Amino acid sequence: MKNKLSWLLLTVSSSTLPLLTLSATTEATENNNSSGTVSPDFDQFRDVIDKKIKEFLTKIVEKKIEEYKVRSRNLLSEIDNNGDNFAEKIIESLYMQYLSNFLSKNKDEILTNYLNKGIVIVYPRIIANNKTLSEANIDYNGESYTEVKIADSDQYNYEYFIDDPDINREITVPKIVNSNKLEDINSKSDKYFSELEADFDRYFANKEDFPRLDLQSVIDKDGTVNIDKNPETNVLELTVPKNYQDWDDYIIRKIKPRFTAYDLRKNKEIEKEDVSEEEEKPEEQPILPSVPEIVPPATDSEANVDPFDAKIGQENVGRFSPYINYEFYDSINITDDAGRFNQNEEELSKFFYFNNPINTRFEYKVIKLKNVDNKLFADVKIKDTVNNKEITYESEVKKESTKKKTILEQVKIDTVNEIYLKFYDSLGLNRKIDLKKLGNTKILSNTVFNMIFESIRIYNDSSFIKEINKIISSYLIQYKDLSADALYDKVGKDKNSDFRHDIKYLLLSSHFSSYINRINFWNYLSRAYQELFNEYVSFIDTNKDVIVYNIDKIIIKNDKTKAQKAQDKEKIEKVIRALNKDINYLFGIINISNPAEIISEYDEYLSQVKRVQNQFRNISTVTSITKKLTNEDLSNSENITQRFTEAFRNLEINPVKQPKSDLFLLRILGYIILVVGILLSAITSALQIFKYKRNKNTNSKIKASLVLSWLVSALTIITSIILILIGNGGL
């Protein structure tokens, strides 16, 4: 192995270090951008940003030191001495170790002087250290960055930080008052560091920086290295590429342009978001919001928080590899030249699929193809379809071993996706999963959020994947004689195919042993509804006068008959009782002790979720108005009368039938009571015969007790029959 390694010649990617160029302007015109005031908290800005920078760097450096060590070891374990990837894995492993070493030995200096180590963080410091800003256009590395905020003081500008005295700039809007508030500084810096952490590897451990094998190169060619064994440490090493002082110098010169480009891009994007938010005019709060708020007023202090925004940083959004779609399986290979593809986003997207069937809020698209080490790689864009935030990452294009396996994988994804789209629909959501549309309630938002990510955990669990693969393998064997197209017709087009059924059953039944906060998965939503119901009962009781007044003003005064008026006066109380029973019914729909009927039970579960959700929406419209409505309120453009009346008329006063598990218990109880009744009748009859034979002149007290026993046994039998009938769905 030593001889083999010593003669491997490797070429380092020789990307030219770009210059940051800005064209100068000689005239500064007077402008009206001096409006606004500097925040009284301005003196705190610097400390806030310095603290955030230190916290970010401390966290990311510690995390990546260990992560790169592990990746280095894993790459070594993948080496096949006789395989084509032998040299490639050695190179990648050594380079990952160099990255880890770089962070480890420079850890202290990175925290105090990160710019010298290639980690460019400028934008947060510009907005935190300057009371007056300017706007400029910057051309950098072939990209144009317009409307970038820069400082008037040189010591807080890009040309100073990246140590390039030849930089010029084009100022488009001078002398802008830095009117950021302390909360703006926190918000903007949080966005900046959240995305930087999520994409850190893209800038620091980019595959384009890895040395590459080139057997045609020569040792003294510019930018070449070879692998040697250090005689002192007996450890494999890569020689330092020509024109670089050492590996630290190489790493710094590679990463610095990328971090600078990120900083410029976020400068523009974050500031643009800020302007858009400022331009939005505040609207007067309507008496009835367009989406009914399923939460009693003033009971949910964090109602407006979307758990996706609050809990899921972009670092937690899955980076899935694009797989070649079965329709293009025969025409696309993972070693194809990227140049053969039309680099149009919509055109590229049709070639690939992603294994993301549950968290449909995030949309994945291939936006660019390229070649790395003779393999096809993709730039993938993730878009949050609710707030339209986007990030990109690089991933290798993957291809399943056979076209038939590709078909089954895609049908599996489609089947799982269908299960969750139905769940979202039952809640009044769609594939965007905008949890605020649940009705502005933290209780429901957090519950649904937790359920989604518990399902994702199950779906990605190794034991679940193992069972899925068993199903796929069995169907590949079962349909081995079918062509790929015939297989798709058999399992894909047929929505009721056995394959789809098996996938549904496995996924749904896999949730039976799942618990969220010690509550079984299938009871978790029911428990949230129960908690919300209790809040509503308390709220309605407290605000009874206002609620009754508004119902009387809008509904009862327009009723045609006395009977209708009487019925409507009692309706809210009946609705509350019915809603309570509906929630209890939801608890019992899925028999968590027996998954045999889980598919049909799941459909019934969704139907009841939809019913309960609609009840809450309608009752919230009717009860959540916190003022006694006037004629002026009713005549405005919000059309309160129509919406209030429609919600009131759609309220259900009758609960659904009892859940299967409860009906089963009723049947069992009925049969037990029937047996008791029959035994009691038999005993009573025996006693009567016995007494009659011994003494035909039985006294009146004995006769009365026998009659009473007969009555009790008769009532017992009648009761048991009623329970059995109810348990069987009768009555």
XYZ file of C-alpha atoms in Angstrom:
731
model
C 0.000 0.000 0.000
C 2.918 2.348 0.776
C 4.306 2.035 -2.749
C 0.875 2.514 -4.246
C 0.241 5.678 -2.263
C 3.623 7.284 -2.822
C 3.094 7.548 -6.570
C -0.462 8.847 -6.596
C -0.441 12.256 -8.230
C -3.238 14.601 -7.282
C -4.315 17.964 -8.583
C -5.856 20.621 -6.347
C -8.740 22.587 -7.815
C -7.242 25.824 -8.995
C -10.089 28.310 -8.669
C -8.836 31.844 -9.053
C -9.197 33.991 -5.963
C -11.620 36.711 -7.004
C -11.283 40.403 -6.321
C -14.025 42.459 -4.769
C -14.616 45.307 -7.196
C -16.736 48.397 -6.777
C -16.812 51.311 -9.182
C -16.284 54.722 -7.620
C -18.638 57.628 -7.841
C -17.272 61.156 -7.644
C -20.426 62.995 -6.784
C -22.677 62.602 -3.804
C -26.033 64.237 -4.191
C -28.232 65.591 -1.469
C -30.922 63.158 -0.516
C -33.885 62.731 1.727
C -32.615 59.630 3.488
C -31.678 61.402 6.657
C -35.186 60.819 7.962
C -35.585 58.533 10.930
C -33.839 58.556 14.261
C -31.074 56.556 15.840
C -32.349 54.156 18.476
C -31.749 55.162 22.111
C -30.444 51.603 22.515
C -27.772 52.094 19.839
C -24.926 51.858 22.344
C -26.025 48.288 23.099
C -25.863 47.160 19.461
C -22.138 46.455 19.392
C -22.179 44.309 22.525
C -25.199 42.366 21.247
C -23.538 41.569 17.910
C -20.143 40.802 19.445
C -21.837 38.363 21.809
C -23.795 36.703 18.989
C -20.668 36.369 16.840
C -18.746 34.784 19.697
C -21.602 32.405 20.543
C -21.999 31.406 16.903
C -18.290 30.791 16.334
C -17.866 28.898 19.605
C -20.782 26.623 18.780
C -19.921 26.002 15.130
C -16.187 25.458 15.712
C -16.735 22.900 18.480
C -19.405 21.147 16.442
C -17.392 20.969 13.217
C -14.128 19.859 14.828
C -15.778 16.633 15.917
C -18.002 16.318 12.864
C -15.087 16.519 10.430
C -13.100 14.007 12.482
C -15.985 11.555 12.271
C -16.413 12.142 8.542
C -12.694 11.568 8.043
C -12.853 8.218 9.869
C -16.012 7.201 8.007
C -14.379 7.904 4.659
C -11.458 5.667 5.609
C -13.834 2.874 6.571
C -15.431 3.059 3.115
C -12.155 2.440 1.302
C -11.953 -0.567 -0.971
C -8.248 -1.278 -1.575
C -8.985 -2.644 -5.003
C -11.787 -0.243 -5.865
C -11.888 2.824 -8.059
C -12.556 5.067 -5.069
C -9.368 4.094 -3.239
C -7.399 7.301 -3.838
C -10.484 9.517 -3.765
C -11.498 8.366 -0.280
C -7.938 8.743 1.030
C -7.826 12.316 -0.271
C -11.227 13.263 1.097
C -10.458 11.690 4.453
C -7.158 13.548 4.811
C -8.685 16.848 3.739
C -11.545 16.510 6.234
C -8.913 15.898 8.911
C -7.063 19.049 7.807
C -10.282 21.049 8.150
C -10.788 19.670 11.652
C -7.156 20.443 12.541
C -7.521 23.982 11.174
C -10.470 24.695 13.444
C -8.908 22.964 16.427
C -5.532 24.693 16.427
C -6.948 28.099 15.428
C -9.971 27.953 17.730
C -8.903 30.788 20.027
C -7.776 33.038 17.192
C -10.997 32.408 15.251
C -12.969 33.743 18.219
C -10.890 36.934 18.405
C -9.763 37.481 14.806
C -11.993 35.360 12.579
C -11.469 37.580 9.529
C -7.797 36.634 9.388
C -8.864 33.002 9.283
C -11.133 33.498 6.282
C -14.485 33.612 8.091
C -15.931 36.894 6.873
C -18.659 38.377 9.085
C -19.196 42.005 8.101
C -22.872 42.880 7.649
C -23.938 42.442 11.314
C -21.046 44.665 12.400
C -21.929 47.362 9.860
C -25.482 47.817 11.162
C -24.375 47.567 14.801
C -21.505 50.068 14.753
C -22.605 52.922 12.490
C -25.238 55.588 13.054
C -25.067 56.596 9.401
C -25.101 54.113 6.523
C -25.016 54.251 2.745
C -26.350 52.051 -0.011
C -23.996 50.735 -2.690
C -23.764 48.426 -5.672
C -21.009 45.835 -5.428
C -19.720 43.507 -8.146
C -17.999 40.487 -6.700
C -16.768 37.276 -8.241
C -19.001 37.682 -11.280
C -22.093 38.510 -9.217
C -23.768 41.874 -8.724
C -25.032 42.826 -5.288
C -27.265 45.869 -5.394
C -28.684 47.919 -2.535
C -26.043 46.649 -0.112
C -25.720 48.552 3.162
C -22.214 49.829 3.819
C -20.721 52.066 6.489
C -19.479 55.611 6.091
C -16.500 54.766 8.292
C -13.791 52.759 6.532
C -13.029 50.555 9.506
C -16.437 48.893 9.176
C -16.512 48.309 5.434
C -15.889 45.377 3.141
C -12.695 46.763 1.597
C -11.190 47.236 5.042
C -12.245 43.887 6.425
C -11.054 41.837 3.468
C -7.790 43.798 3.316
C -7.879 44.942 -0.308
C -6.754 48.598 -0.752
C -7.712 48.684 -4.440
C -11.423 48.303 -3.875
C -13.684 51.018 -5.242
C -17.392 51.338 -4.657
C -20.459 52.907 -6.235
C -22.597 54.596 -3.622
C -26.168 54.898 -4.845
C -27.836 56.325 -1.724
C -25.612 58.182 0.774
C -26.220 59.266 4.351
C -28.991 56.976 5.545
C -29.842 57.175 9.229
C -29.421 53.800 10.898
C -32.906 53.608 12.414
C -32.675 49.948 13.447
C -34.137 49.194 16.843
C -32.609 46.703 19.247
C -35.195 44.080 18.241
C -34.246 44.660 14.576
C -30.594 44.009 15.339
C -31.510 40.799 17.131
C -33.871 39.643 14.386
C -31.506 40.397 11.494
C -28.487 38.828 13.146
C -30.494 35.729 14.089
C -31.486 35.245 10.438
C -27.890 35.806 9.357
C -26.337 33.287 11.745
C -29.131 30.719 11.431
C -28.609 30.381 7.687
C -24.831 30.566 7.994
C -24.866 27.665 10.442
C -27.197 25.678 8.200
C -24.947 26.088 5.163
C -21.562 26.257 6.900
C -20.193 23.221 5.057
C -21.051 24.822 1.736
C -18.565 27.609 2.479
C -16.009 25.832 4.643
C -15.949 22.208 3.436
C -16.935 22.610 -0.194
C -16.071 19.609 -2.366
C -14.628 21.923 -5.003
C -11.690 22.493 -2.640
C -10.838 18.802 -2.312
C -7.649 17.718 -4.109
C -8.477 15.703 -7.207
C -6.800 12.745 -8.838
C -4.996 13.534 -12.104
C -2.677 10.771 -13.283
C -1.596 12.890 -16.241
C -0.108 15.636 -14.063
C 3.502 15.949 -12.960
C 4.936 16.671 -9.547
C 6.136 20.188 -10.297
C 2.949 21.275 -12.038
C 1.334 24.287 -10.373
C -1.180 23.176 -7.739
C -0.325 19.476 -7.518
C 0.169 17.274 -4.463
C 0.936 13.688 -3.655
C 0.311 11.412 -0.694
C 3.281 10.550 1.499
C 3.807 8.950 4.860
C 5.344 11.211 7.480
C 8.487 9.379 8.691
C 8.222 10.904 12.170
C 4.555 10.245 12.883
C 4.072 7.348 10.434
C 0.830 9.063 9.313
C -0.362 9.610 5.752
C -0.192 13.227 4.598
C -0.992 15.341 1.565
C 1.847 17.552 0.424
C 1.050 21.265 0.407
C 0.004 22.452 -3.076
C 2.345 24.753 -4.933
C 1.773 28.513 -4.440
C 0.393 27.973 -0.929
C 2.456 28.361 2.238
C 0.724 25.563 4.117
C -2.684 23.948 4.455
C -3.934 26.803 6.633
C -3.096 29.244 3.861
C -4.836 27.010 1.329
C -8.001 26.696 3.427
C -8.193 30.425 4.208
C -7.793 31.455 0.565
C -10.479 28.978 -0.489
C -13.116 29.790 2.111
C -12.744 33.569 2.308
C -14.420 34.373 -1.062
C -17.381 32.132 -0.224
C -17.993 33.654 3.206
C -17.695 37.124 1.662
C -20.269 36.250 -1.013
C -22.633 34.922 1.659
C -22.270 38.098 3.696
C -23.025 40.330 0.697
C -26.023 38.227 -0.296
C -27.524 38.268 3.201
C -26.856 41.999 3.480
C -29.058 42.570 0.453
C -31.711 39.949 1.305
C -32.208 40.853 4.958
C -32.313 44.585 4.290
C -34.794 44.034 1.470
C -37.037 42.019 3.816
C -36.829 44.857 6.319
C -37.942 47.448 3.739
C -40.848 45.233 2.643
C -42.041 44.876 6.232
C -41.845 48.643 6.808
C -43.904 49.340 3.701
C -46.772 47.180 4.937
C -49.408 49.477 6.388
C -50.916 48.419 9.684
C -54.541 47.496 9.322
C -57.284 48.063 11.832
C -58.082 44.805 13.575
C -61.431 43.458 12.327
C -64.156 42.411 14.722
C -64.110 39.000 13.052
C -60.764 37.914 11.528
C -60.812 36.300 8.084
C -59.599 33.041 9.639
C -61.628 32.270 12.793
C -59.333 32.236 15.809
C -59.843 28.908 17.518
C -58.754 30.263 20.857
C -60.641 32.297 23.456
C -59.372 35.913 23.403
C -56.566 36.727 25.850
C -55.996 33.093 26.837
C -53.086 32.332 24.516
C -50.279 34.859 24.893
C -48.142 33.255 22.179
C -50.936 32.626 19.727
C -49.210 34.294 16.768
C -46.058 32.168 16.932
C -45.720 29.673 14.104
C -43.859 26.623 15.488
C -42.095 26.231 12.141
C -40.571 29.692 12.617
C -39.970 29.336 16.340
C -38.626 25.786 16.536
C -37.319 24.694 13.175
C -34.128 26.438 12.199
C -33.053 25.940 8.642
C -30.301 23.663 9.888
C -33.056 21.185 10.753
C -34.615 21.111 7.301
C -33.610 17.868 5.585
C -30.945 18.034 2.874
C -32.301 15.302 0.618
C -30.469 13.985 -2.415
C -32.276 14.293 -5.737
C -33.062 10.886 -7.262
C -33.585 10.326 -10.969
C -37.286 9.983 -11.794
C -38.324 6.577 -13.149
C -39.597 8.219 -16.354
C -36.048 9.360 -17.129
C -34.261 6.366 -15.633
C -33.079 5.075 -19.010
C -31.968 8.448 -20.364
C -30.030 9.938 -17.427
C -26.925 8.563 -15.728
C -25.143 9.892 -12.658
C -21.952 10.295 -14.700
C -23.563 12.404 -17.448
C -22.048 15.693 -18.537
C -24.007 18.483 -16.843
C -23.660 20.513 -20.022
C -26.179 18.325 -21.838
C -29.013 19.577 -19.642
C -31.044 22.710 -20.097
C -30.187 24.609 -16.905
C -33.747 25.833 -16.516
C -35.257 25.354 -13.068
C -38.613 24.060 -14.275
C -37.024 21.770 -16.851
C -34.567 20.314 -14.350
C -37.200 19.661 -11.685
C -39.086 17.115 -13.765
C -36.046 14.827 -13.911
C -35.809 14.268 -10.154
C -37.772 13.382 -7.031
C -37.046 13.838 -3.327
C -37.889 11.571 -0.408
C -39.882 14.210 1.481
C -43.493 12.991 1.639
C -44.486 14.390 5.051
C -43.096 17.891 5.580
C -44.651 19.297 2.411
C -44.287 22.884 3.617
C -40.761 22.774 2.197
C -40.444 22.496 -1.575
C -37.310 20.997 -3.123
C -36.127 21.847 -6.630
C -32.953 21.197 -8.583
C -31.849 24.565 -9.950
C -28.468 23.680 -11.438
C -26.451 20.628 -12.443
C -22.673 20.375 -12.479
C -19.932 17.773 -12.517
C -17.708 17.030 -9.540
C -15.149 14.240 -9.885
C -16.928 13.062 -13.036
C -20.162 12.682 -11.113
C -23.413 14.577 -11.460
C -24.073 17.033 -8.644
C -27.008 19.375 -8.141
C -27.620 22.712 -6.506
C -30.922 22.199 -4.703
C -33.195 25.016 -3.580
C -35.374 24.557 -0.510
C -38.290 26.968 -0.347
C -40.526 27.539 2.649
C -43.824 27.867 0.800
C -45.417 29.873 3.618
C -42.921 32.697 4.126
C -41.065 32.186 0.805
C -37.648 31.961 2.447
C -35.110 30.034 0.389
C -31.772 28.345 0.939
C -29.654 26.237 -1.380
C -27.329 23.316 -0.849
C -25.213 21.013 -2.956
C -25.942 17.310 -3.248
C -24.852 14.378 -5.333
C -27.475 13.094 -7.770
C -28.555 9.555 -6.873
C -30.044 6.719 -8.909
C -31.695 3.531 -7.661
C -30.191 0.192 -8.678
C -33.052 -0.655 -11.064
C -35.929 1.092 -12.774
C -38.445 -1.154 -11.009
C -37.048 -0.249 -7.602
C -37.297 3.413 -8.583
C -40.983 2.910 -9.377
C -41.701 1.283 -6.019
C -39.768 3.983 -4.158
C -41.752 6.720 -5.887
C -45.075 4.972 -5.287
C -44.099 4.542 -1.627
C -43.409 8.281 -1.341
C -46.675 9.101 -3.112
C -48.617 6.798 -0.779
C -47.138 8.305 2.377
C -47.682 11.781 0.969
C -51.359 11.003 0.349
C -51.797 9.885 3.974
C -50.496 13.186 5.316
C -52.222 15.445 2.810
C -55.517 13.919 4.000
C -54.503 14.661 7.592
C -53.704 18.281 6.741
C -56.982 18.597 4.836
C -58.973 17.370 7.841
C -57.481 20.260 9.816
C -58.374 22.812 7.157
C -54.779 23.051 5.926
C -53.152 22.177 2.609
C -49.693 21.001 1.597
C -48.174 24.336 2.693
C -48.971 23.466 6.344
C -49.502 27.088 7.379
C -50.220 26.375 11.039
C -51.583 29.855 11.655
C -54.603 28.769 9.645
C -55.441 26.350 12.424
C -57.030 29.308 14.138
C -54.223 31.204 15.828
C -53.944 28.807 18.736
C -50.649 27.707 20.217
C -52.262 24.562 21.601
C -53.219 23.179 18.187
C -50.196 24.576 16.329
C -47.708 22.954 18.675
C -49.681 19.712 18.708
C -49.814 19.362 14.926
C -46.173 20.443 14.628
C -45.095 17.763 17.121
C -47.190 15.117 15.355
C -45.609 15.959 11.993
C -42.084 15.655 13.305
C -42.825 12.499 15.259
C -44.055 10.990 11.982
C -40.894 12.164 10.231
C -38.828 10.531 12.991
C -40.697 7.250 12.530
C -40.416 7.442 8.736
C -36.640 7.921 8.934
C -36.086 5.373 11.692
C -33.790 2.523 10.683
C -36.243 -0.172 11.788
C -39.039 1.371 9.723
C -36.758 1.710 6.693
C -35.792 -1.939 7.111
C -39.454 -3.019 7.055
C -40.186 -0.796 4.054
C -37.279 -2.339 2.178
C -38.622 -5.814 2.961
C -41.954 -4.880 1.374
C -40.238 -3.417 -1.689
C -38.017 -6.485 -2.075
C -40.977 -8.856 -1.812
C -42.873 -7.010 -4.553
C -39.798 -6.919 -6.776
C -39.672 -10.707 -6.493
C -43.431 -11.109 -6.890
C -43.529 -9.017 -10.074
C -40.126 -9.936 -11.484
C -41.701 -11.019 -14.771
C -43.497 -7.719 -15.326
C -41.965 -4.923 -17.357
C -41.297 -1.614 -15.619
C -44.300 0.024 -17.290
C -46.563 -2.883 -16.356
C -45.316 -2.687 -12.769
C -46.202 1.000 -12.627
C -49.695 0.254 -13.942
C -50.050 -2.474 -11.316
C -48.880 -0.641 -8.186
C -48.731 3.028 -9.144
C -51.842 3.917 -11.096
C -54.051 1.690 -8.964
C -54.649 3.694 -5.780
C -55.983 0.552 -4.070
C -53.097 -1.741 -4.979
C -51.803 -4.260 -2.459
C -48.448 -2.490 -2.422
C -50.025 0.827 -1.432
C -52.125 -0.974 1.198
C -49.038 -2.579 2.734
C -47.216 0.761 2.882
C -50.222 2.451 4.519
C -50.605 -0.318 7.061
C -46.921 -0.303 7.989
C -46.757 3.463 8.405
C -49.979 3.867 10.395
C -49.392 0.847 12.621
C -45.827 2.026 13.315
C -47.355 4.917 15.262
C -49.068 2.623 17.768
C -46.049 2.459 20.061
C -45.245 6.148 19.589
C -45.698 8.626 22.430
C -45.409 12.420 22.474
C -44.983 13.914 25.928
C -46.099 10.543 27.360
C -49.340 10.601 25.376
C -49.999 8.000 22.701
C -49.670 9.447 19.207
C -53.285 8.666 18.287
C -54.620 10.387 21.423
C -52.309 13.402 21.249
C -54.578 15.573 19.076
C -57.646 14.532 21.082
C -55.903 15.660 24.265
C -55.182 19.053 22.679
C -58.821 19.434 21.676
C -59.844 18.532 25.219
C -57.538 21.201 26.634
C -58.894 23.751 24.176
C -62.461 22.718 25.016
C -61.863 23.340 28.720
C -60.580 26.828 27.928
C -63.677 27.518 25.858
C -66.080 26.374 28.563
C -64.404 28.727 31.026
C -64.372 31.592 28.528
C -68.025 31.179 27.529
C -69.088 31.046 31.158
C -67.189 34.268 31.904
C -68.479 36.115 28.822
C -72.009 34.733 28.828
C -73.692 38.158 28.821
C -71.894 39.393 25.692
C -72.375 36.097 23.853
C -76.095 35.890 24.655
C -76.568 39.551 23.703
C -74.930 39.101 20.281
C -76.828 35.885 19.541
C -80.070 37.621 20.459
C -79.256 40.655 18.289
C -78.202 38.748 15.173
C -80.052 35.432 15.380
C -83.008 35.288 17.740
C -84.600 38.595 16.769
C -84.779 37.298 13.193
C -86.278 33.916 14.107
C -89.732 33.353 12.635
C -91.347 31.282 15.387
C -91.334 31.054 19.171
C -90.166 27.461 18.936
C -87.178 28.525 16.839
C -86.332 31.307 19.286
C -86.475 28.884 22.215
C -84.304 26.364 20.391
C -81.667 28.951 19.441
C -81.464 30.254 23.014
C -80.399 26.790 24.156
C -78.198 26.006 21.165
C -74.786 27.006 22.544
C -75.265 24.813 25.608
C -76.257 21.865 23.406
C -73.296 22.515 21.100
C -70.882 22.445 24.038
C -72.285 19.097 25.203
C -72.105 17.683 21.669
C -68.545 18.933 21.164
C -67.442 17.307 24.403
C -68.889 13.974 23.245
C -67.288 14.379 19.810
C -63.868 14.861 21.411
C -64.401 11.807 23.603
C -65.391 9.877 20.496
C -62.126 10.905 18.831
C -60.225 9.300 21.720
C -61.781 5.914 21.008
C -61.803 5.680 17.217
C -58.418 4.022 16.845
C -58.046 0.918 18.968
C -54.421 1.320 20.040
C -54.302 -2.244 21.354
C -55.096 -3.767 17.960
C -53.804 -2.349 14.658
C -55.775 -4.768 12.472
C -58.325 -2.161 11.330
C -55.975 0.818 11.326
C -56.537 1.856 7.692
C -60.328 2.110 7.970
C -60.016 3.542 11.478
C -57.656 6.218 10.157
C -60.261 7.358 7.616
C -62.864 7.576 10.380
C -60.339 9.393 12.582
C -59.798 12.046 9.892
C -63.537 12.457 9.419
C -63.987 13.125 13.128
C -60.999 15.491 13.265
C -62.613 17.491 10.470
C -65.916 17.572 12.362
C -64.333 18.727 15.632
C -62.176 21.308 13.851
C -65.215 22.755 12.061
C -67.152 22.875 15.326
C -64.355 24.867 16.953
C -64.165 27.234 13.971
C -67.902 27.906 14.034
C -68.190 28.243 17.789
C -65.215 30.615 17.824
C -66.912 32.854 15.258
C -70.039 32.984 17.412
C -68.449 33.379 20.854
C -65.122 35.180 20.424
C -66.496 38.696 19.813
C -65.643 40.496 23.036
C -68.000 43.464 22.663
C -71.746 43.908 22.417
C -72.330 44.582 18.750
C -73.987 47.800 17.649
C -76.011 48.497 14.520
C -72.977 50.334 13.152
C -70.820 47.236 13.654
C -73.327 45.125 11.773
C -73.564 47.508 8.841
C -69.865 47.731 8.031
C -68.098 45.995 5.137
C -66.981 42.956 7.128
C -70.393 41.380 6.632
C -70.498 40.245 10.236
C -74.170 39.326 10.167
C -73.769 36.834 7.321
C -70.654 35.177 8.749
C -72.048 35.051 12.285
C -75.360 33.590 11.101
C -73.696 31.024 8.850
C -71.414 29.853 11.669
C -74.323 29.670 14.127
C -76.516 27.637 11.751
C -73.650 25.217 10.998
C -73.079 24.349 14.654
C -73.895 20.701 15.370
C -76.078 20.040 18.411
C -76.065 16.252 18.049
C -72.872 14.263 18.667
C -71.764 11.443 16.430
C -72.277 7.824 17.458
C -70.084 6.329 20.129
C -66.656 4.994 19.163
C -66.231 1.330 18.310
C -64.318 0.591 21.472
C -67.128 2.068 23.610
C -69.804 0.183 21.656
C -67.882 -3.025 22.155
C -67.764 -2.401 25.903
C -71.508 -1.709 25.903
C -72.148 -5.028 24.166
C -69.983 -6.890 26.682
C -71.721 -5.135 29.572
C -75.111 -5.964 28.038
C -74.267 -9.657 27.762
C -72.992 -9.741 31.359
C -76.178 -8.097 32.659
C -78.253 -10.470 30.512
C -76.558 -13.471 32.126
C -77.142 -11.948 35.574
C -80.805 -11.322 34.700
C -81.314 -14.879 33.482
C -79.617 -16.299 36.589
C -81.757 -14.072 38.801
C -84.906 -15.231 36.987
C -83.864 -18.863 37.364
C -83.163 -18.437 41.078
C -86.474 -16.626 41.603
C -88.365 -19.378 39.771
C -86.613 -22.093 41.793
C -87.419 -20.337 45.059
C -91.058 -19.947 44.072
C -91.394 -23.643 43.215
C -89.595 -24.646 46.401
C -91.795 -22.459 48.612
C -94.945 -23.613 46.856
C -94.124 -27.313 47.429
C -93.307 -26.800 51.106
C -96.165 -24.549 51.963
C -98.960 -23.863 49.625
C -100.220 -21.199 52.016
C -97.206 -18.908 51.514
C -97.642 -15.668 53.425
C -98.037 -12.310 51.710
C -94.488 -11.067 52.545
C -92.872 -14.014 50.770
C -95.165 -13.548 47.817
C -94.233 -9.839 47.649
C -90.497 -10.601 47.719
C -90.873 -13.123 44.917
C -92.799 -10.611 42.808
C -90.081 -8.021 43.456
C -87.390 -10.501 42.399
C -89.281 -11.174 39.185
C -89.516 -7.452 38.479
C -85.788 -6.909 39.117
C -84.800 -9.816 36.895
C -87.163 -8.596 34.157
C -85.733 -5.073 34.309
C -82.213 -6.505 34.265
C -82.944 -8.497 31.131
C -84.591 -5.491 29.445
C -81.585 -3.279 30.332
C -79.158 -5.847 28.933
C -81.114 -6.070 25.674
C -81.029 -2.271 25.317
C -77.245 -2.184 25.915
C -76.680 -4.964 23.378
C -78.792 -3.136 20.786
C -76.875 0.114 21.370
C -73.576 -1.754 21.194
C -74.568 -3.199 17.836
C -75.360 0.254 16.490
C -79.104 0.070 17.003
C -81.431 2.527 18.694
